[in-house]
């Protein structure tokens, strides 16, 4: 029997869909799952009649693969990956290649790449985005590791990936854990955009009094524009339009208002804090999820302050796309991308990843959760200037900020007076206003630090380090 081109371990939804994708693209496959019953079920169901065989044991699995073996691991991030590597590696031969396609912590991937490469195996940490549908039809993939290891899987991943006008949505990201780092930041941006749209929903409902269908119509219009056309806006429209089959009312109103998370948003913020990169919009999205999950506490606290709805304010004509609200959302989305890209730039510098920011914009244009028409502008911005200090100073993005800042200010100020929380929109306004300020009040912070701790300060009018005895 001829050997399989490709091996997959872990038949969760993502794993199943990725192996079906590989097989559809001509890569005969062998699959292994910890419980063999799951493998049998898959082979009798979705995997039936395909160039896919099952293995009951790992030695059988390894024996069924052509060399060098290309093995995609789709198992839970963390210890399960280390355990699997420990079990697999005695069975591998020189040049065989392991790919971790889960959402692993990039520092774990750094360690695994070094360890496996030192034993003459290849190791790729690959972010895969697009959810179940993307995995099947074509995800965006972010592989990192050695160039040689990537070369060995390029044919496979470039066939499996989503395609946009200028190529497949996959590229060699860089060495070590860079692929997983880029995927982590992708998710941080995803958190930001999801929260921005949730805030827009809250304002449309509580300030403008729109119902789900009317809100969906506004989102549908936004999805036609260059600035907001995106997968997340598209699915938000669908979520808002969906009715509860029992009551016929907007289904979203029956969902508990406490958001979960699996860790990548937190890792984005942790990395940003560690690397000294401001990511306030993304951070606000993460905090908003955490605060929302304190639901029991919130329910007890609510009557204590009995916040009454403040004055309504004008969010613009829904038939015209609610211009100030649309402007606020556009700028907050731009800020999320700008913060994510700035974080990637700093990580690239610190770890010498040599990231290609234009290429990252390109592979995010299709397949992934944050795919958006705006990514073409991001790709263009970094193609024009690879060393752009911040996306917001690119001429096209700067023009967006100039044009839409009044709308963002209007919405944030109105929400504050109306007593409604808008963490992402508010943080975006602070971010933009601070970034474009030549003078911030941190001179006073420096004075205080020097006053109580002799931390010294610099002066604007002459070089050097100074200390003043501030207290009598
Ligand atoms: C993707 C998604 C995917 C997953 C996130 C969700 O790109 O396909 O990002 O990886 O949906 O992990 O993360 P939370 O559960 O933390 O929201």
GROMACS .gro file of C-alpha atoms and ligand atoms in nm:
model
  489
    1UNK     CA    1   0.000   0.000   0.000
    2UNK     CA    2   0.138   0.343  -0.087
    3UNK     CA    3   0.221   0.571   0.201
    4UNK     CA    4   0.019   0.877   0.293
    5UNK     CA    5   0.143   1.228   0.210
    6UNK     CA    6   0.021   1.383   0.529
    7UNK     CA    7  -0.064   1.286   0.888
    8UNK     CA    8  -0.305   1.444   1.129
    9UNK     CA    9  -0.329   1.387   1.503
   10UNK     CA   10  -0.642   1.506   1.683
   11UNK     CA   11  -0.983   1.470   1.527
   12UNK     CA   12  -1.156   1.770   1.681
   13UNK     CA   13  -1.363   1.988   1.447
   14UNK     CA   14  -1.056   2.182   1.329
   15UNK     CA   15  -0.851   1.867   1.280
   16UNK     CA   16  -1.126   1.691   1.084
   17UNK     CA   17  -1.176   1.990   0.859
   18UNK     CA   18  -0.806   2.043   0.797
   19UNK     CA   19  -0.751   1.682   0.694
   20UNK     CA   20  -1.055   1.696   0.464
   21UNK     CA   21  -0.909   2.013   0.315
   22UNK     CA   22  -0.568   1.846   0.261
   23UNK     CA   23  -0.727   1.539   0.105
   24UNK     CA   24  -0.946   1.747  -0.125
   25UNK     CA   25  -0.629   1.915  -0.245
   26UNK     CA   26  -0.464   1.586  -0.336
   27UNK     CA   27  -0.278   1.494  -0.018
   28UNK     CA   28  -0.363   1.140   0.086
   29UNK     CA   29  -0.377   1.132   0.463
   30UNK     CA   30  -0.355   0.918   0.771
   31UNK     CA   31  -0.531   1.019   1.090
   32UNK     CA   32  -0.483   0.930   1.453
   33UNK     CA   33  -0.694   1.016   1.754
   34UNK     CA   34  -0.636   0.924   2.119
   35UNK     CA   35  -0.966   0.737   2.123
   36UNK     CA   36  -0.982   0.506   1.822
   37UNK     CA   37  -1.363   0.504   1.828
   38UNK     CA   38  -1.352   0.869   1.718
   39UNK     CA   39  -1.126   0.776   1.426
   40UNK     CA   40  -1.362   0.498   1.320
   41UNK     CA   41  -1.660   0.728   1.347
   42UNK     CA   42  -1.485   0.988   1.127
   43UNK     CA   43  -1.381   0.730   0.866
   44UNK     CA   44  -1.733   0.594   0.850
   45UNK     CA   45  -1.880   0.943   0.827
   46UNK     CA   46  -1.720   1.257   0.685
   47UNK     CA   47  -1.398   1.075   0.597
   48UNK     CA   48  -1.569   0.793   0.404
   49UNK     CA   49  -1.474   0.734   0.040
   50UNK     CA   50  -1.169   0.959   0.066
   51UNK     CA   51  -0.795   0.908   0.047
   52UNK     CA   52  -0.783   0.897   0.426
   53UNK     CA   53  -0.689   0.599   0.641
   54UNK     CA   54  -0.698   0.563   1.017
   55UNK     CA   55  -0.431   0.435   1.252
   56UNK     CA   56  -0.511   0.278   1.587
   57UNK     CA   57  -0.166   0.331   1.738
   58UNK     CA   58   0.105   0.592   1.693
   59UNK     CA   59   0.359   0.338   1.556
   60UNK     CA   60   0.099   0.239   1.294
   61UNK     CA   61   0.040   0.605   1.217
   62UNK     CA   62   0.412   0.673   1.175
   63UNK     CA   63   0.459   0.366   0.956
   64UNK     CA   64   0.180   0.477   0.724
   65UNK     CA   65   0.349   0.809   0.634
   66UNK     CA   66   0.589   0.880   0.348
   67UNK     CA   67   0.923   1.036   0.444
   68UNK     CA   68   1.003   1.300   0.546
   69UNK     CA   69   0.686   1.273   0.751
   70UNK     CA   70   0.465   1.578   0.777
   71UNK     CA   71   0.250   1.556   1.087
   72UNK     CA   72  -0.002   1.817   1.190
   73UNK     CA   73  -0.092   1.814   1.559
   74UNK     CA   74  -0.434   1.956   1.640
   75UNK     CA   75  -0.449   1.890   2.012
   76UNK     CA   76  -0.503   2.117   2.311
   77UNK     CA   77  -0.228   2.376   2.361
   78UNK     CA   78   0.004   2.345   2.662
   79UNK     CA   79   0.104   2.021   2.831
   80UNK     CA   80  -0.086   1.794   2.585
   81UNK     CA   81   0.145   1.916   2.304
   82UNK     CA   82   0.457   1.845   2.512
   83UNK     CA   83   0.322   1.501   2.606
   84UNK     CA   84   0.248   1.423   2.242
   85UNK     CA   85   0.595   1.536   2.131
   86UNK     CA   86   0.750   1.315   2.401
   87UNK     CA   87   0.553   1.012   2.280
   88UNK     CA   88   0.608   1.080   1.911
   89UNK     CA   89   0.973   1.177   1.897
   90UNK     CA   90   1.122   0.829   1.965
   91UNK     CA   91   0.927   0.712   1.660
   92UNK     CA   92   1.047   0.989   1.428
   93UNK     CA   93   1.346   0.981   1.193
   94UNK     CA   94   1.581   1.258   1.086
   95UNK     CA   95   1.408   1.525   0.879
   96UNK     CA   96   1.054   1.436   0.991
   97UNK     CA   97   0.842   1.736   1.067
   98UNK     CA   98   0.591   1.820   1.336
   99UNK     CA   99   0.347   2.107   1.293
  100UNK     CA  100   0.153   2.248   1.588
  101UNK     CA  101  -0.162   2.403   1.438
  102UNK     CA  102  -0.322   2.506   1.769
  103UNK     CA  103  -0.318   2.835   1.957
  104UNK     CA  104   0.004   2.772   2.149
  105UNK     CA  105   0.189   3.022   2.361
  106UNK     CA  106   0.469   3.150   2.139
  107UNK     CA  107   0.738   3.107   2.405
  108UNK     CA  108   0.645   2.736   2.430
  109UNK     CA  109   0.689   2.716   2.053
  110UNK     CA  110   1.030   2.887   2.075
  111UNK     CA  111   1.141   2.618   2.317
  112UNK     CA  112   0.997   2.331   2.111
  113UNK     CA  113   1.151   2.453   1.784
  114UNK     CA  114   1.496   2.470   1.949
  115UNK     CA  115   1.455   2.129   2.112
  116UNK     CA  116   1.325   1.942   1.808
  117UNK     CA  117   1.562   2.109   1.561
  118UNK     CA  118   1.857   2.013   1.784
  119UNK     CA  119   1.745   1.652   1.738
  120UNK     CA  120   1.734   1.692   1.356
  121UNK     CA  121   1.357   1.706   1.332
  122UNK     CA  122   1.165   1.998   1.187
  123UNK     CA  123   0.916   2.185   1.401
  124UNK     CA  124   0.665   2.443   1.283
  125UNK     CA  125   0.439   2.648   1.513
  126UNK     CA  126   0.155   2.745   1.287
  127UNK     CA  127  -0.132   2.978   1.368
  128UNK     CA  128  -0.445   2.869   1.183
  129UNK     CA  129  -0.735   3.109   1.162
  130UNK     CA  130  -1.080   3.087   1.016
  131UNK     CA  131  -1.277   2.867   1.251
  132UNK     CA  132  -1.427   2.537   1.138
  133UNK     CA  133  -1.545   2.664   0.800
  134UNK     CA  134  -1.209   2.825   0.723
  135UNK     CA  135  -1.024   2.505   0.815
  136UNK     CA  136  -1.232   2.315   0.562
  137UNK     CA  137  -1.254   2.566   0.281
  138UNK     CA  138  -0.926   2.753   0.322
  139UNK     CA  139  -0.786   2.913   0.637
  140UNK     CA  140  -0.524   3.180   0.681
  141UNK     CA  141  -0.207   3.015   0.809
  142UNK     CA  142   0.085   3.165   0.998
  143UNK     CA  143   0.374   2.914   1.007
  144UNK     CA  144   0.694   2.987   1.198
  145UNK     CA  145   1.009   2.780   1.246
  146UNK     CA  146   1.318   2.725   1.035
  147UNK     CA  147   1.303   2.818   0.668
  148UNK     CA  148   1.399   2.460   0.576
  149UNK     CA  149   1.108   2.320   0.776
  150UNK     CA  150   0.872   2.565   0.607
  151UNK     CA  151   1.004   2.472   0.262
  152UNK     CA  152   0.909   2.111   0.336
  153UNK     CA  153   0.544   2.206   0.398
  154UNK     CA  154   0.503   2.497   0.159
  155UNK     CA  155   0.336   2.289  -0.113
  156UNK     CA  156   0.089   2.149   0.136
  157UNK     CA  157  -0.006   2.470   0.316
  158UNK     CA  158  -0.018   2.695   0.012
  159UNK     CA  159  -0.266   2.455  -0.150
  160UNK     CA  160  -0.479   2.432   0.164
  161UNK     CA  161  -0.487   2.805   0.243
  162UNK     CA  162  -0.753   3.056   0.141
  163UNK     CA  163  -0.672   3.241  -0.182
  164UNK     CA  164  -0.698   3.614  -0.248
  165UNK     CA  165  -0.619   3.804  -0.568
  166UNK     CA  166  -0.246   3.821  -0.492
  167UNK     CA  167  -0.189   3.467  -0.370
  168UNK     CA  168  -0.258   3.216  -0.097
  169UNK     CA  169  -0.313   3.333   0.260
  170UNK     CA  170   0.001   3.173   0.395
  171UNK     CA  171   0.364   3.276   0.400
  172UNK     CA  172   0.677   3.192   0.592
  173UNK     CA  173   0.639   3.414   0.898
  174UNK     CA  174   0.982   3.378   1.052
  175UNK     CA  175   1.191   3.176   1.297
  176UNK     CA  176   1.105   3.025   1.636
  177UNK     CA  177   0.764   3.107   1.779
  178UNK     CA  178   0.695   3.392   1.536
  179UNK     CA  179   0.403   3.214   1.366
  180UNK     CA  180   0.223   3.161   1.694
  181UNK     CA  181   0.305   3.514   1.803
  182UNK     CA  182   0.151   3.659   1.488
  183UNK     CA  183  -0.159   3.441   1.543
  184UNK     CA  184  -0.181   3.560   1.905
  185UNK     CA  185  -0.177   3.922   1.792
  186UNK     CA  186  -0.435   3.839   1.524
  187UNK     CA  187  -0.658   3.720   1.807
  188UNK     CA  188  -0.592   4.032   2.012
  189UNK     CA  189  -0.712   4.240   1.717
  190UNK     CA  190  -1.010   4.003   1.691
  191UNK     CA  191  -1.099   4.075   2.057
  192UNK     CA  192  -1.081   4.448   1.982
  193UNK     CA  193  -1.310   4.440   1.680
  194UNK     CA  194  -1.562   4.212   1.850
  195UNK     CA  195  -1.588   4.450   2.146
  196UNK     CA  196  -1.613   4.756   1.918
  197UNK     CA  197  -1.910   4.600   1.741
  198UNK     CA  198  -2.065   4.505   2.076
  199UNK     CA  199  -2.037   4.868   2.188
  200UNK     CA  200  -2.194   4.986   1.863
  201UNK     CA  201  -2.481   4.741   1.922
  202UNK     CA  202  -2.533   4.873   2.275
  203UNK     CA  203  -2.547   5.232   2.153
  204UNK     CA  204  -2.777   5.153   1.861
  205UNK     CA  205  -3.011   4.974   2.099
  206UNK     CA  206  -3.001   5.193   2.408
  207UNK     CA  207  -2.945   5.536   2.255
  208UNK     CA  208  -3.113   5.508   1.916
  209UNK     CA  209  -3.372   5.249   2.022
  210UNK     CA  210  -3.318   5.022   1.721
  211UNK     CA  211  -3.427   4.658   1.719
  212UNK     CA  212  -3.217   4.370   1.588
  213UNK     CA  213  -3.340   4.394   1.231
  214UNK     CA  214  -3.280   4.769   1.211
  215UNK     CA  215  -2.933   4.725   1.361
  216UNK     CA  216  -2.859   4.444   1.115
  217UNK     CA  217  -2.958   4.676   0.831
  218UNK     CA  218  -2.706   4.936   0.953
  219UNK     CA  219  -2.434   4.668   0.976
  220UNK     CA  220  -2.526   4.545   0.629
  221UNK     CA  221  -2.462   4.896   0.496
  222UNK     CA  222  -2.131   4.919   0.683
  223UNK     CA  223  -2.027   4.591   0.528
  224UNK     CA  224  -2.046   4.751   0.185
  225UNK     CA  225  -1.786   5.015   0.271
  226UNK     CA  226  -1.413   4.991   0.215
  227UNK     CA  227  -1.342   5.084   0.576
  228UNK     CA  228  -1.568   4.829   0.747
  229UNK     CA  229  -1.633   4.546   0.501
  230UNK     CA  230  -1.516   4.242   0.696
  231UNK     CA  231  -1.604   3.896   0.818
  232UNK     CA  232  -1.678   4.017   1.172
  233UNK     CA  233  -1.918   4.290   1.054
  234UNK     CA  234  -2.081   4.035   0.826
  235UNK     CA  235  -2.144   3.783   1.106
  236UNK     CA  236  -2.255   4.058   1.345
  237UNK     CA  237  -2.526   4.146   1.095
  238UNK     CA  238  -2.633   3.780   1.089
  239UNK     CA  239  -2.630   3.754   1.471
  240UNK     CA  240  -2.843   4.068   1.506
  241UNK     CA  241  -3.091   3.954   1.243
  242UNK     CA  242  -3.143   3.608   1.391
  243UNK     CA  243  -3.470   3.550   1.578
  244UNK     CA  244  -3.535   3.314   1.867
  245UNK     CA  245  -3.746   3.031   1.717
  246UNK     CA  246  -3.959   3.010   2.035
  247UNK     CA  247  -4.052   3.373   2.084
  248UNK     CA  248  -3.977   3.528   1.746
  249UNK     CA  249  -3.777   3.799   1.924
  250UNK     CA  250  -3.412   3.893   1.865
  251UNK     CA  251  -3.213   3.588   1.973
  252UNK     CA  252  -2.913   3.790   2.090
  253UNK     CA  253  -3.124   3.942   2.369
  254UNK     CA  254  -3.158   3.598   2.530
  255UNK     CA  255  -2.783   3.536   2.551
  256UNK     CA  256  -2.608   3.579   2.887
  257UNK     CA  257  -2.392   3.893   2.875
  258UNK     CA  258  -2.071   3.730   3.005
  259UNK     CA  259  -1.794   3.669   2.753
  260UNK     CA  260  -1.546   3.385   2.785
  261UNK     CA  261  -1.191   3.363   2.652
  262UNK     CA  262  -0.931   3.099   2.589
  263UNK     CA  263  -0.616   3.298   2.650
  264UNK     CA  264  -0.481   3.449   2.329
  265UNK     CA  265  -0.622   3.797   2.401
  266UNK     CA  266  -0.461   3.786   2.743
  267UNK     CA  267  -0.129   3.679   2.591
  268UNK     CA  268  -0.145   3.970   2.347
  269UNK     CA  269  -0.192   4.217   2.630
  270UNK     CA  270   0.071   4.049   2.850
  271UNK     CA  271   0.324   4.060   2.566
  272UNK     CA  272   0.239   4.422   2.494
  273UNK     CA  273   0.289   4.519   2.859
  274UNK     CA  274   0.616   4.327   2.872
  275UNK     CA  275   0.742   4.480   2.548
  276UNK     CA  276   0.629   4.833   2.637
  277UNK     CA  277   0.385   4.870   2.347
  278UNK     CA  278   0.058   5.054   2.415
  279UNK     CA  279  -0.244   4.847   2.306
  280UNK     CA  280  -0.527   5.024   2.492
  281UNK     CA  281  -0.809   4.931   2.255
  282UNK     CA  282  -0.719   4.562   2.272
  283UNK     CA  283  -0.663   4.585   2.647
  284UNK     CA  284  -1.004   4.748   2.689
  285UNK     CA  285  -1.165   4.463   2.496
  286UNK     CA  286  -1.000   4.209   2.723
  287UNK     CA  287  -1.103   4.398   3.038
  288UNK     CA  288  -1.457   4.430   2.906
  289UNK     CA  289  -1.478   4.051   2.877
  290UNK     CA  290  -1.337   4.003   3.226
  291UNK     CA  291  -1.573   4.259   3.376
  292UNK     CA  292  -1.869   4.110   3.190
  293UNK     CA  293  -1.791   3.772   3.340
  294UNK     CA  294  -1.836   3.914   3.693
  295UNK     CA  295  -2.206   3.888   3.623
  296UNK     CA  296  -2.319   3.790   3.973
  297UNK     CA  297  -2.137   4.087   4.121
  298UNK     CA  298  -2.274   4.324   3.857
  299UNK     CA  299  -2.628   4.208   3.917
  300UNK     CA  300  -2.590   4.279   4.289
  301UNK     CA  301  -2.421   4.616   4.230
  302UNK     CA  302  -2.664   4.747   3.969
  303UNK     CA  303  -2.942   4.853   4.208
  304UNK     CA  304  -2.689   5.028   4.437
  305UNK     CA  305  -2.622   5.299   4.184
  306UNK     CA  306  -2.942   5.260   3.985
  307UNK     CA  307  -2.790   5.423   3.678
  308UNK     CA  308  -3.072   5.585   3.491
  309UNK     CA  309  -3.044   5.635   3.119
  310UNK     CA  310  -2.885   5.975   3.061
  311UNK     CA  311  -2.975   6.210   2.780
  312UNK     CA  312  -3.009   6.052   2.439
  313UNK     CA  313  -2.781   6.189   2.172
  314UNK     CA  314  -2.780   6.183   1.798
  315UNK     CA  315  -2.614   5.880   1.646
  316UNK     CA  316  -2.717   5.979   1.296
  317UNK     CA  317  -2.972   5.847   1.052
  318UNK     CA  318  -2.980   5.464   1.035
  319UNK     CA  319  -3.074   5.494   0.668
  320UNK     CA  320  -2.745   5.678   0.618
  321UNK     CA  321  -2.538   5.427   0.824
  322UNK     CA  322  -2.537   5.640   1.144
  323UNK     CA  323  -2.231   5.844   1.037
  324UNK     CA  324  -2.082   5.941   1.376
  325UNK     CA  325  -2.115   5.586   1.508
  326UNK     CA  326  -1.970   5.445   1.188
  327UNK     CA  327  -1.678   5.689   1.211
  328UNK     CA  328  -1.615   5.589   1.572
  329UNK     CA  329  -1.614   5.220   1.482
  330UNK     CA  330  -1.384   5.273   1.184
  331UNK     CA  331  -1.129   5.455   1.397
  332UNK     CA  332  -1.146   5.196   1.674
  333UNK     CA  333  -1.090   4.916   1.420
  334UNK     CA  334  -0.798   5.109   1.273
  335UNK     CA  335  -0.660   5.155   1.625
  336UNK     CA  336  -0.688   4.780   1.692
  337UNK     CA  337  -0.493   4.700   1.378
  338UNK     CA  338  -0.241   4.980   1.446
  339UNK     CA  339  -0.178   4.852   1.799
  340UNK     CA  340  -0.145   4.493   1.681
  341UNK     CA  341   0.099   4.590   1.406
  342UNK     CA  342   0.303   4.805   1.648
  343UNK     CA  343   0.326   4.506   1.880
  344UNK     CA  344   0.442   4.284   1.594
  345UNK     CA  345   0.706   4.542   1.505
  346UNK     CA  346   0.845   4.547   1.857
  347UNK     CA  347   0.839   4.167   1.887
  348UNK     CA  348   1.019   4.141   1.554
  349UNK     CA  349   1.287   4.378   1.677
  350UNK     CA  350   1.328   4.204   2.014
  351UNK     CA  351   1.334   3.848   1.879
  352UNK     CA  352   1.490   3.930   1.542
  353UNK     CA  353   1.192   3.769   1.367
  354UNK     CA  354   1.241   3.989   1.056
  355UNK     CA  355   0.865   3.999   1.008
  356UNK     CA  356   0.733   4.119   0.675
  357UNK     CA  357   0.437   4.340   0.774
  358UNK     CA  358   0.307   4.379   0.419
  359UNK     CA  359   0.302   3.999   0.384
  360UNK     CA  360   0.116   3.967   0.715
  361UNK     CA  361  -0.145   4.214   0.585
  362UNK     CA  362  -0.168   4.002   0.270
  363UNK     CA  363  -0.228   3.669   0.445
  364UNK     CA  364  -0.492   3.824   0.672
  365UNK     CA  365  -0.696   3.940   0.372
  366UNK     CA  366  -0.863   3.602   0.334
  367UNK     CA  367  -0.958   3.300   0.540
  368UNK     CA  368  -0.905   3.443   0.888
  369UNK     CA  369  -1.145   3.589   1.142
  370UNK     CA  370  -1.013   3.947   1.107
  371UNK     CA  371  -1.021   3.943   0.726
  372UNK     CA  372  -1.135   4.281   0.607
  373UNK     CA  373  -1.111   4.500   0.300
  374UNK     CA  374  -0.906   4.745   0.508
  375UNK     CA  375  -0.618   4.495   0.512
  376UNK     CA  376  -0.536   4.590   0.154
  377UNK     CA  377  -0.463   4.941   0.286
  378UNK     CA  378  -0.251   4.791   0.564
  379UNK     CA  379  -0.057   4.582   0.313
  380UNK     CA  380  -0.009   4.891   0.094
  381UNK     CA  381   0.105   5.104   0.388
  382UNK     CA  382   0.385   4.861   0.480
  383UNK     CA  383   0.474   4.794   0.118
  384UNK     CA  384   0.530   5.167   0.079
  385UNK     CA  385   0.717   5.203   0.408
  386UNK     CA  386   0.825   4.884   0.585
  387UNK     CA  387   0.953   5.087   0.881
  388UNK     CA  388   0.632   5.284   0.938
  389UNK     CA  389   0.642   5.374   1.311
  390UNK     CA  390   0.263   5.340   1.343
  391UNK     CA  391  -0.009   5.261   1.093
  392UNK     CA  392  -0.189   5.582   1.194
  393UNK     CA  393   0.080   5.801   1.037
  394UNK     CA  394   0.047   5.640   0.695
  395UNK     CA  395  -0.115   5.906   0.472
  396UNK     CA  396  -0.434   5.709   0.400
  397UNK     CA  397  -0.491   5.618   0.766
  398UNK     CA  398  -0.404   5.970   0.879
  399UNK     CA  399  -0.669   6.107   0.643
  400UNK     CA  400  -0.920   5.866   0.796
  401UNK     CA  401  -0.835   5.993   1.144
  402UNK     CA  402  -0.865   6.358   1.038
  403UNK     CA  403  -1.201   6.295   0.876
  404UNK     CA  404  -1.356   6.074   1.145
  405UNK     CA  405  -1.219   6.209   1.474
  406UNK     CA  406  -1.517   6.445   1.529
  407UNK     CA  407  -1.752   6.145   1.503
  408UNK     CA  408  -1.551   5.945   1.755
  409UNK     CA  409  -1.541   6.239   1.997
  410UNK     CA  410  -1.915   6.294   1.960
  411UNK     CA  411  -1.995   5.929   2.033
  412UNK     CA  412  -1.757   5.892   2.330
  413UNK     CA  413  -1.872   6.219   2.488
  414UNK     CA  414  -2.237   6.131   2.427
  415UNK     CA  415  -2.194   5.785   2.574
  416UNK     CA  416  -2.024   5.930   2.883
  417UNK     CA  417  -2.312   6.172   2.943
  418UNK     CA  418  -2.568   5.902   2.872
  419UNK     CA  419  -2.403   5.677   3.131
  420UNK     CA  420  -2.308   5.400   2.891
  421UNK     CA  421  -1.974   5.217   2.898
  422UNK     CA  422  -1.776   5.228   2.572
  423UNK     CA  423  -1.436   5.093   2.678
  424UNK     CA  424  -1.293   5.032   2.330
  425UNK     CA  425  -1.425   5.351   2.173
  426UNK     CA  426  -1.313   5.554   2.474
  427UNK     CA  427  -0.967   5.395   2.481
  428UNK     CA  428  -0.930   5.457   2.111
  429UNK     CA  429  -1.000   5.826   2.157
  430UNK     CA  430  -0.735   5.841   2.431
  431UNK     CA  431  -0.493   5.645   2.216
  432UNK     CA  432  -0.530   5.871   1.915
  433UNK     CA  433  -0.531   6.190   2.116
  434UNK     CA  434  -0.224   6.085   2.315
  435UNK     CA  435  -0.030   5.950   2.017
  436UNK     CA  436  -0.077   6.273   1.825
  437UNK     CA  437   0.011   6.497   2.123
  438UNK     CA  438   0.353   6.658   2.114
  439UNK     CA  439   0.313   6.741   2.480
  440UNK     CA  440   0.170   6.510   2.749
  441UNK     CA  441   0.148   6.577   3.125
  442UNK     CA  442   0.407   6.315   3.218
  443UNK     CA  443   0.653   6.595   3.300
  444UNK     CA  444   0.457   6.622   3.625
  445UNK     CA  445   0.482   6.245   3.681
  446UNK     CA  446   0.859   6.281   3.641
  447UNK     CA  447   0.858   6.566   3.894
  448UNK     CA  448   0.672   6.353   4.149
  449UNK     CA  449   0.906   6.058   4.095
  450UNK     CA  450   1.205   6.281   4.144
  451UNK     CA  451   1.042   6.447   4.445
  452UNK     CA  452   0.979   6.134   4.647
  453UNK     CA  453   1.238   5.898   4.505
  454UNK     CA  454   1.519   6.107   4.352
  455UNK     CA  455   1.457   5.927   4.023
  456UNK     CA  456   1.597   6.227   3.830
  457UNK     CA  457   1.451   6.388   3.520
  458UNK     CA  458   1.554   6.531   3.187
  459UNK     CA  459   1.491   6.893   3.085
  460UNK     CA  460   1.350   7.027   2.761
  461UNK     CA  461   1.598   7.313   2.744
  462UNK     CA  462   1.930   7.137   2.802
  463UNK     CA  463   2.070   6.782   2.796
  464UNK     CA  464   2.159   6.579   3.103
  465UNK     CA  465   2.002   6.423   3.406
  466UNK     CA  466   1.873   6.646   3.686
  467UNK     CA  467   1.755   6.621   4.044
  468UNK     CA  468   1.583   6.885   4.251
  469UNK     CA  469   1.530   6.895   4.629
  470UNK     CA  470   1.156   6.960   4.590
  471UNK     CA  471   1.058   6.929   4.957
  472UNK     CA  472   1.165   7.192   5.209
  473LIG     C1  473  -0.944   3.203   1.469
  473LIG     C2  474  -0.995   3.222   1.608
  473LIG     C3  475  -0.982   3.097   1.688
  473LIG     C4  476  -1.068   3.099   1.812
  473LIG     C5  477  -1.017   3.196   1.916
  473LIG     C6  478  -1.127   3.252   1.999
  473LIG     O1  479  -0.860   3.281   1.431
  473LIG     O2  480  -0.992   3.112   1.402
  473LIG     O3  481  -0.922   3.324   1.670
  473LIG     O4  482  -0.848   3.072   1.708
  473LIG     O5  483  -1.196   3.129   1.779
  473LIG     O6  484  -0.931   3.123   1.996
  473LIG     O7  485  -1.070   3.292   2.116
  473LIG     P1  486  -1.151   3.320   2.246
  473LIG     O8  487  -1.226   3.193   2.280
  473LIG     O9  488  -1.045   3.353   2.344
  473LIG    O10  489  -1.244   3.431   2.214
   0.00000   0.00000   0.00000
